[in-house]
Amino acid sequence: MMTTMQAMVLDAAHVPLRQAELPMPQPGPDQVLLRIAACGVCRTDLHIVDGELTEPKLPLVLGHEIVGRVEAIGEGSEGFAIGDRVGVPWLGFTDGSCFYCRNGQENLCDHARFTGYQIDGGYASHTVADARYAFHLPDAYTDAEAAPLLCAGLISYRSLRMTGEAKRLGIYGFGAAAHIVAQVARYQGRRIFAFTRPGDVTAQDFARELGAEWAGGSDEAPPEALDAAIIFAPIGALVPAALKAVRKGGVVVCGGIHMSDIPRFPYELLWEERVICSVANLTRQDADEFLALAPKVPVRTTVVPFPLAEANMALDRLRHGEVTGAAVLIP
Ligand SMILES: [Zn+2]
Ligand SMILES: [Zn+2]
């Protein structure tokens, strides 16, 4: 039995992660101990490292797109056997009793705790996870391919649902989340219009490969008015841009956890019943639905693997928009 594990540790914002050997965690009640096979790198991780999300536990092991296998089972833990493959997402704990939990919105729980933020996550060789918030994963995916489903997939699925029946769908920011949601949206018969950083030909080509019928810069107008738009890029200036691109009654969904300030804009852009909303976290029902749907589409994930020890490089590449698809750490 190993007594230590490898991890990349965040000691403070704005400081590179530190490679460390930590004591092997033991699964407590309701928990399982996982040997990690892959962990996705999410933009949220960058927001934590860059100090834009201000309440991480420290020191912290980042990572909330964890794919691992059960090595030990804590007291009372149900649903998984030794050796089972398990997916661990961002939502790590809810109180089950607050107003939101009682009303089917556990994503907004007053006492929620999140993996890789208040709970140590998957930038490591091992972790413990609460089995009540973990999932079996579809067999059609390798470990690395499955990792991005757990946040990029889940959050983008929730974002897509908030666009209702929108047929002409704009997507701002064509990274990990967009590359998954575009496939689901096409499967549902929607038309995709992809907006990238101006001049990012690689991302625009990638968007077209995944079914976008139009791809251009975020400073461009789409060829026709959109029914809805989802903004994944963390740039507030895209909100008025997207409002301009949607028709009367259109919806603009902000899919990220953090965004730079939204610049002031004339009321006229919101007028005529346009709607702006945000998407926060996920519910376990979102995960059940999306993980059942993904292999039917079938969603294919494009992953760029990095050794665990190169987590800082993976974050840097993501920061500079240099990852096509989703970065995944392999311990
Ligand atoms: Zn609650
Ligand atoms: Zn995430």
Short mmCIF file of C-alpha atoms and ligand atoms in Angstrom, two decimals:
data_model
loop_
_atom_site.label_atom_id
_atom_site.label_comp_id
_atom_site.label_asym_id
_atom_site.label_seq_id
_atom_site.Cartn_x
_atom_site.Cartn_y
_atom_site.Cartn_z
CA MET A 1 0.00 0.00 0.00
CA MET A 2 1.45 3.34 -1.04
CA THR A 3 1.62 5.94 1.69
CA THR A 4 2.17 9.02 -0.44
CA MET A 5 0.75 10.52 -3.62
CA GLN A 6 1.96 13.01 -6.21
CA ALA A 7 0.19 16.34 -6.63
CA MET A 8 0.56 19.77 -8.15
CA VAL A 9 -0.28 22.22 -5.38
CA LEU A 10 -1.48 25.81 -5.48
CA ASP A 11 -0.05 27.71 -2.50
CA ALA A 12 -1.32 31.17 -3.46
CA ALA A 13 -2.79 33.00 -6.42
CA HIS A 14 -0.35 34.24 -9.09
CA VAL A 15 2.24 31.60 -8.10
CA PRO A 16 3.02 28.56 -10.29
CA LEU A 17 1.82 25.21 -8.97
CA ARG A 18 4.34 23.32 -6.86
CA GLN A 19 5.10 19.66 -7.45
CA ALA A 20 4.67 17.85 -4.11
CA GLU A 21 4.51 14.49 -2.46
CA LEU A 22 1.55 14.42 -0.06
CA PRO A 23 0.23 11.82 2.39
CA MET A 24 -2.12 9.36 0.71
CA PRO A 25 -5.67 10.42 1.60
CA GLN A 26 -7.96 7.89 3.28
CA PRO A 27 -11.60 7.63 2.21
CA GLY A 28 -13.93 8.89 4.95
CA PRO A 29 -17.64 8.12 5.27
CA ASP A 30 -19.41 8.21 1.86
CA GLN A 31 -16.07 8.62 0.09
CA VAL A 32 -14.02 6.56 -2.33
CA LEU A 33 -10.26 6.70 -2.84
CA LEU A 34 -9.43 7.03 -6.53
CA ARG A 35 -6.26 6.39 -8.46
CA ILE A 36 -6.50 9.16 -11.03
CA ALA A 37 -6.13 8.27 -14.71
CA ALA A 38 -6.81 11.72 -16.20
CA CYS A 39 -7.94 15.17 -15.13
CA GLY A 40 -9.12 17.92 -17.43
CA VAL A 41 -7.76 21.46 -17.25
CA CYS A 42 -10.62 23.97 -17.13
CA ARG A 43 -10.65 27.73 -17.52
CA THR A 44 -12.02 27.87 -13.99
CA ASP A 45 -8.65 26.54 -12.80
CA LEU A 46 -7.01 29.51 -14.50
CA HIS A 47 -9.42 31.90 -12.78
CA ILE A 48 -8.35 30.40 -9.44
CA VAL A 49 -4.62 30.59 -10.23
CA ASP A 50 -5.03 34.14 -11.47
CA GLY A 51 -6.86 35.23 -8.32
CA GLU A 52 -10.14 36.03 -10.09
CA LEU A 53 -11.98 33.47 -7.99
CA THR A 54 -11.08 34.60 -4.53
CA GLU A 55 -12.16 31.88 -2.10
CA PRO A 56 -10.11 28.74 -2.73
CA LYS A 57 -8.93 26.69 0.19
CA LEU A 58 -5.13 26.95 0.33
CA PRO A 59 -3.01 25.06 -0.24
CA LEU A 60 -5.20 23.53 -2.94
CA VAL A 61 -5.04 20.72 -5.46
CA LEU A 62 -6.91 22.03 -8.52
CA GLY A 63 -8.90 19.97 -10.97
CA HIS A 64 -12.59 19.11 -11.30
CA GLU A 65 -12.74 16.88 -14.37
CA ILE A 66 -11.41 13.76 -12.71
CA VAL A 67 -11.41 10.25 -14.15
CA GLY A 68 -10.13 7.60 -11.78
CA ARG A 69 -10.56 4.08 -10.53
CA VAL A 70 -11.71 3.05 -7.09
CA GLU A 71 -8.90 1.77 -4.86
CA ALA A 72 -10.66 1.87 -1.50
CA ILE A 73 -14.17 2.47 -0.24
CA GLY A 74 -15.13 4.45 2.86
CA GLU A 75 -17.76 3.54 5.40
CA GLY A 76 -21.31 3.76 4.05
CA SER A 77 -20.13 4.70 0.56
CA GLU A 78 -22.52 3.37 -2.09
CA GLY A 79 -22.62 2.95 -5.84
CA PHE A 80 -19.05 1.97 -6.70
CA ALA A 81 -16.97 -1.18 -6.36
CA ILE A 82 -13.18 -1.54 -6.22
CA GLY A 83 -11.80 -1.02 -9.74
CA ASP A 84 -14.84 0.88 -11.07
CA ARG A 85 -14.16 3.86 -13.28
CA VAL A 86 -15.50 7.04 -11.71
CA GLY A 87 -15.98 10.61 -12.90
CA VAL A 88 -15.78 13.48 -10.41
CA PRO A 89 -17.15 16.90 -11.42
CA TRP A 90 -17.11 20.43 -9.96
CA LEU A 91 -20.10 19.95 -7.65
CA GLY A 92 -18.59 18.14 -4.68
CA PHE A 93 -21.09 18.68 -1.87
CA THR A 94 -24.52 20.18 -1.16
CA ASP A 95 -26.39 20.47 2.13
CA GLY A 96 -29.58 18.92 0.73
CA SER A 97 -31.69 21.15 2.95
CA CYS A 98 -31.50 24.77 1.81
CA PHE A 99 -34.17 26.51 -0.29
CA TYR A 100 -32.35 25.71 -3.53
CA CYS A 101 -31.67 22.06 -2.77
CA ARG A 102 -35.32 21.56 -1.85
CA ASN A 103 -36.41 23.18 -5.11
CA GLY A 104 -34.35 21.21 -7.61
CA GLN A 105 -31.57 23.79 -7.90
CA GLU A 106 -28.76 22.15 -5.99
CA ASN A 107 -26.35 23.94 -8.33
CA LEU A 108 -27.19 27.07 -6.33
CA CYS A 109 -26.94 25.43 -2.88
CA ASP A 110 -26.14 27.92 -0.11
CA HIS A 111 -23.52 25.57 1.31
CA ALA A 112 -22.20 23.91 -1.83
CA ARG A 113 -18.55 22.92 -1.94
CA PHE A 114 -16.67 22.49 -5.17
CA THR A 115 -14.01 20.06 -6.32
CA GLY A 116 -10.65 21.67 -6.97
CA TYR A 117 -11.76 24.82 -5.12
CA GLN A 118 -12.90 24.02 -1.57
CA ILE A 119 -12.12 20.32 -1.92
CA ASP A 120 -8.78 18.98 -3.19
CA GLY A 121 -9.16 17.90 -6.80
CA GLY A 122 -7.52 15.96 -9.58
CA TYR A 123 -4.13 17.52 -10.37
CA ALA A 124 -2.71 14.51 -8.54
CA SER A 125 -2.11 10.78 -8.69
CA HIS A 126 -4.88 10.07 -6.17
CA THR A 127 -7.84 11.79 -4.54
CA VAL A 128 -10.83 11.05 -2.36
CA ALA A 129 -14.30 11.95 -3.59
CA ASP A 130 -17.78 11.83 -2.12
CA ALA A 131 -19.42 8.96 -4.00
CA ARG A 132 -22.82 10.69 -3.85
CA TYR A 133 -21.53 13.34 -6.24
CA ALA A 134 -19.54 11.05 -8.54
CA PHE A 135 -20.62 9.25 -11.69
CA HIS A 136 -20.09 6.15 -13.76
CA LEU A 137 -18.72 7.09 -17.18
CA PRO A 138 -19.76 5.82 -20.62
CA ASP A 139 -17.49 3.01 -21.88
CA ALA A 140 -17.14 4.60 -25.31
CA TYR A 141 -14.51 7.02 -24.02
CA THR A 142 -10.89 6.52 -23.01
CA ASP A 143 -9.92 8.03 -19.68
CA ALA A 144 -8.47 11.15 -21.29
CA GLU A 145 -11.42 11.55 -23.65
CA ALA A 146 -13.90 11.25 -20.79
CA ALA A 147 -12.30 13.94 -18.63
CA PRO A 148 -13.61 17.01 -20.52
CA LEU A 149 -17.15 15.65 -20.37
CA LEU A 150 -17.13 16.36 -16.64
CA CYS A 151 -17.09 20.15 -16.81
CA ALA A 152 -16.76 21.38 -20.37
CA GLY A 153 -19.49 18.88 -21.23
CA LEU A 154 -21.80 19.33 -18.25
CA ILE A 155 -21.70 23.12 -18.04
CA SER A 156 -22.07 23.56 -21.77
CA TYR A 157 -25.02 21.18 -21.76
CA ARG A 158 -26.68 23.22 -19.03
CA SER A 159 -25.91 26.40 -20.99
CA LEU A 160 -27.41 24.91 -24.14
CA ARG A 161 -30.60 23.99 -22.32
CA MET A 162 -31.00 27.61 -21.26
CA THR A 163 -31.22 28.63 -24.92
CA GLY A 164 -34.54 26.79 -25.17
CA GLU A 165 -35.52 25.86 -28.70
CA ALA A 166 -33.08 28.26 -30.37
CA LYS A 167 -32.28 27.05 -33.89
CA ARG A 168 -29.63 29.58 -34.86
CA LEU A 169 -27.10 29.39 -32.06
CA GLY A 170 -24.07 31.64 -31.63
CA ILE A 171 -21.10 30.38 -29.62
CA TYR A 172 -18.51 32.90 -28.41
CA GLY A 173 -15.17 31.32 -27.52
CA PHE A 174 -14.43 28.02 -29.21
CA GLY A 175 -12.53 26.04 -26.56
CA ALA A 176 -13.25 22.89 -24.60
CA ALA A 177 -16.87 23.65 -23.73
CA ALA A 178 -17.79 24.91 -27.20
CA HIS A 179 -16.27 21.95 -28.99
CA ILE A 180 -18.58 19.64 -27.05
CA VAL A 181 -21.73 21.74 -27.12
CA ALA A 182 -21.46 22.30 -30.86
CA GLN A 183 -21.77 18.55 -31.43
CA VAL A 184 -24.79 18.25 -29.13
CA ALA A 185 -26.42 21.26 -30.76
CA ARG A 186 -25.91 19.83 -34.26
CA TYR A 187 -27.37 16.52 -33.07
CA GLN A 188 -30.44 18.45 -31.90
CA GLY A 189 -30.79 20.02 -35.35
CA ARG A 190 -29.54 23.48 -34.45
CA ARG A 191 -27.36 25.68 -36.66
CA ILE A 192 -24.04 26.87 -35.23
CA PHE A 193 -22.36 30.24 -35.68
CA ALA A 194 -18.94 30.29 -34.01
CA PHE A 195 -17.15 33.42 -32.82
CA THR A 196 -13.44 33.27 -31.95
CA ARG A 197 -10.68 35.73 -31.15
CA PRO A 198 -10.40 37.90 -34.27
CA GLY A 199 -7.96 36.26 -36.68
CA ASP A 200 -7.85 32.89 -34.86
CA VAL A 201 -8.04 30.83 -38.03
CA THR A 202 -7.17 27.58 -36.22
CA ALA A 203 -10.16 27.91 -33.89
CA GLN A 204 -12.42 28.90 -36.77
CA ASP A 205 -11.37 25.85 -38.80
CA PHE A 206 -11.90 23.68 -35.71
CA ALA A 207 -15.41 25.12 -35.29
CA ARG A 208 -16.29 24.35 -38.91
CA GLU A 209 -14.98 20.80 -38.53
CA LEU A 210 -17.37 20.37 -35.62
CA GLY A 211 -20.36 21.52 -37.62
CA ALA A 212 -20.41 25.32 -37.43
CA GLU A 213 -21.87 26.64 -40.69
CA TRP A 214 -20.22 30.00 -40.10
CA ALA A 215 -17.11 30.92 -38.11
CA GLY A 216 -15.63 34.37 -37.72
CA GLY A 217 -14.11 36.85 -35.30
CA SER A 218 -16.04 38.10 -32.27
CA ASP A 219 -15.85 41.56 -33.83
CA GLU A 220 -17.86 40.38 -36.84
CA ALA A 221 -21.61 40.24 -37.33
CA PRO A 222 -23.11 36.83 -38.13
CA PRO A 223 -24.67 36.44 -41.61
CA GLU A 224 -28.16 36.34 -40.07
CA ALA A 225 -29.75 37.19 -36.73
CA LEU A 226 -29.31 34.53 -34.04
CA ASP A 227 -32.01 33.04 -31.80
CA ALA A 228 -29.58 32.68 -28.93
CA ALA A 229 -25.91 32.92 -28.06
CA ILE A 230 -23.72 31.26 -25.45
CA ILE A 231 -20.61 33.12 -24.27
CA PHE A 232 -17.82 30.86 -23.01
CA ALA A 233 -14.98 33.37 -23.37
CA PRO A 234 -14.48 35.30 -20.09
CA ILE A 235 -14.78 38.68 -21.77
CA GLY A 236 -17.53 41.06 -20.64
CA ALA A 237 -17.41 43.06 -23.88
CA LEU A 238 -18.90 40.04 -25.63
CA VAL A 239 -22.22 40.55 -23.82
CA PRO A 240 -23.26 43.67 -25.76
CA ALA A 241 -21.75 42.12 -28.91
CA ALA A 242 -23.93 39.03 -28.48
CA LEU A 243 -27.01 41.12 -27.69
CA LYS A 244 -26.45 42.90 -30.97
CA ALA A 245 -26.27 39.55 -32.77
CA VAL A 246 -29.51 38.05 -31.40
CA ARG A 247 -33.00 38.75 -32.72
CA LYS A 248 -35.88 40.25 -30.74
CA GLY A 249 -36.66 37.94 -27.81
CA GLY A 250 -33.24 36.28 -28.16
CA VAL A 251 -31.28 34.89 -25.23
CA VAL A 252 -27.64 35.47 -24.31
CA VAL A 253 -26.28 32.86 -21.90
CA CYS A 254 -23.04 33.55 -20.03
CA GLY A 255 -21.53 30.11 -19.49
CA GLY A 256 -18.43 30.95 -17.47
CA ILE A 257 -17.84 31.31 -13.75
CA HIS A 258 -15.98 34.58 -14.15
CA MET A 259 -16.01 37.36 -16.71
CA SER A 260 -14.32 40.74 -17.00
CA ASP A 261 -16.66 43.67 -16.38
CA ILE A 262 -19.45 44.14 -18.88
CA PRO A 263 -19.06 47.57 -20.48
CA ARG A 264 -22.02 49.93 -20.37
CA PHE A 265 -24.28 49.66 -23.36
CA PRO A 266 -27.45 51.35 -24.59
CA TYR A 267 -30.72 49.91 -23.30
CA GLU A 268 -31.76 49.57 -26.91
CA LEU A 269 -29.59 46.41 -27.15
CA LEU A 270 -31.62 44.70 -24.42
CA TRP A 271 -34.97 46.17 -25.42
CA GLU A 272 -37.47 44.01 -27.33
CA GLU A 273 -37.37 41.26 -24.74
CA ARG A 274 -33.83 40.12 -25.20
CA VAL A 275 -32.58 38.22 -22.16
CA ILE A 276 -29.18 37.92 -20.50
CA CYS A 277 -28.59 35.12 -18.00
CA SER A 278 -25.74 33.15 -16.47
CA VAL A 279 -25.19 29.47 -15.79
CA ALA A 280 -23.80 28.40 -12.44
CA ASN A 281 -22.35 25.00 -11.60
CA LEU A 282 -24.33 21.82 -12.31
CA THR A 283 -26.86 19.53 -10.75
CA ARG A 284 -26.42 15.79 -10.53
CA GLN A 285 -29.39 15.48 -12.86
CA ASP A 286 -27.50 17.49 -15.50
CA ALA A 287 -24.68 14.96 -15.21
CA ASP A 288 -27.00 11.95 -15.48
CA GLU A 289 -28.67 13.40 -18.57
CA PHE A 290 -25.52 14.56 -20.31
CA LEU A 291 -23.46 11.41 -19.65
CA ALA A 292 -26.32 9.34 -21.10
CA LEU A 293 -26.64 11.63 -24.13
CA ALA A 294 -22.94 12.06 -25.00
CA PRO A 295 -22.31 8.55 -26.41
CA LYS A 296 -25.55 8.74 -28.43
CA VAL A 297 -24.58 11.92 -30.30
CA PRO A 298 -21.82 10.68 -30.22
CA VAL A 299 -19.79 13.53 -28.75
CA ARG A 300 -16.12 13.16 -29.67
CA THR A 301 -13.71 15.04 -27.47
CA THR A 302 -10.45 16.42 -28.81
CA VAL A 303 -7.88 16.23 -26.04
CA VAL A 304 -4.34 17.52 -25.70
CA PRO A 305 -2.56 15.41 -23.06
CA PHE A 306 0.10 16.80 -20.71
CA PRO A 307 2.05 14.92 -18.04
CA LEU A 308 0.83 15.90 -14.55
CA ALA A 309 4.17 17.56 -13.80
CA GLU A 310 3.57 19.95 -16.71
CA ALA A 311 0.34 21.35 -15.29
CA ASN A 312 1.79 24.87 -15.27
CA MET A 313 2.54 24.62 -18.97
CA ALA A 314 -0.96 23.31 -19.68
CA LEU A 315 -2.47 26.28 -17.80
CA ASP A 316 -0.24 28.67 -19.69
CA ARG A 317 -1.19 27.23 -23.05
CA LEU A 318 -4.86 27.55 -22.11
CA ARG A 319 -4.35 31.13 -20.94
CA HIS A 320 -2.93 32.04 -24.34
CA GLY A 321 -5.62 30.26 -26.33
CA GLU A 322 -3.16 27.69 -27.62
CA VAL A 323 -5.15 24.54 -26.88
CA THR A 324 -7.37 23.12 -29.60
CA GLY A 325 -10.03 21.21 -27.69
CA ALA A 326 -9.37 20.30 -24.06
CA ALA A 327 -6.10 20.00 -22.15
CA VAL A 328 -5.91 16.89 -19.96
CA LEU A 329 -3.34 16.00 -17.31
CA ILE A 330 -2.14 12.41 -17.14
CA PRO A 331 -0.45 11.37 -13.88
ZN ZN B 1 -28.45 23.40 -0.42
ZN ZN B 2 -14.70 23.62 -15.14
#
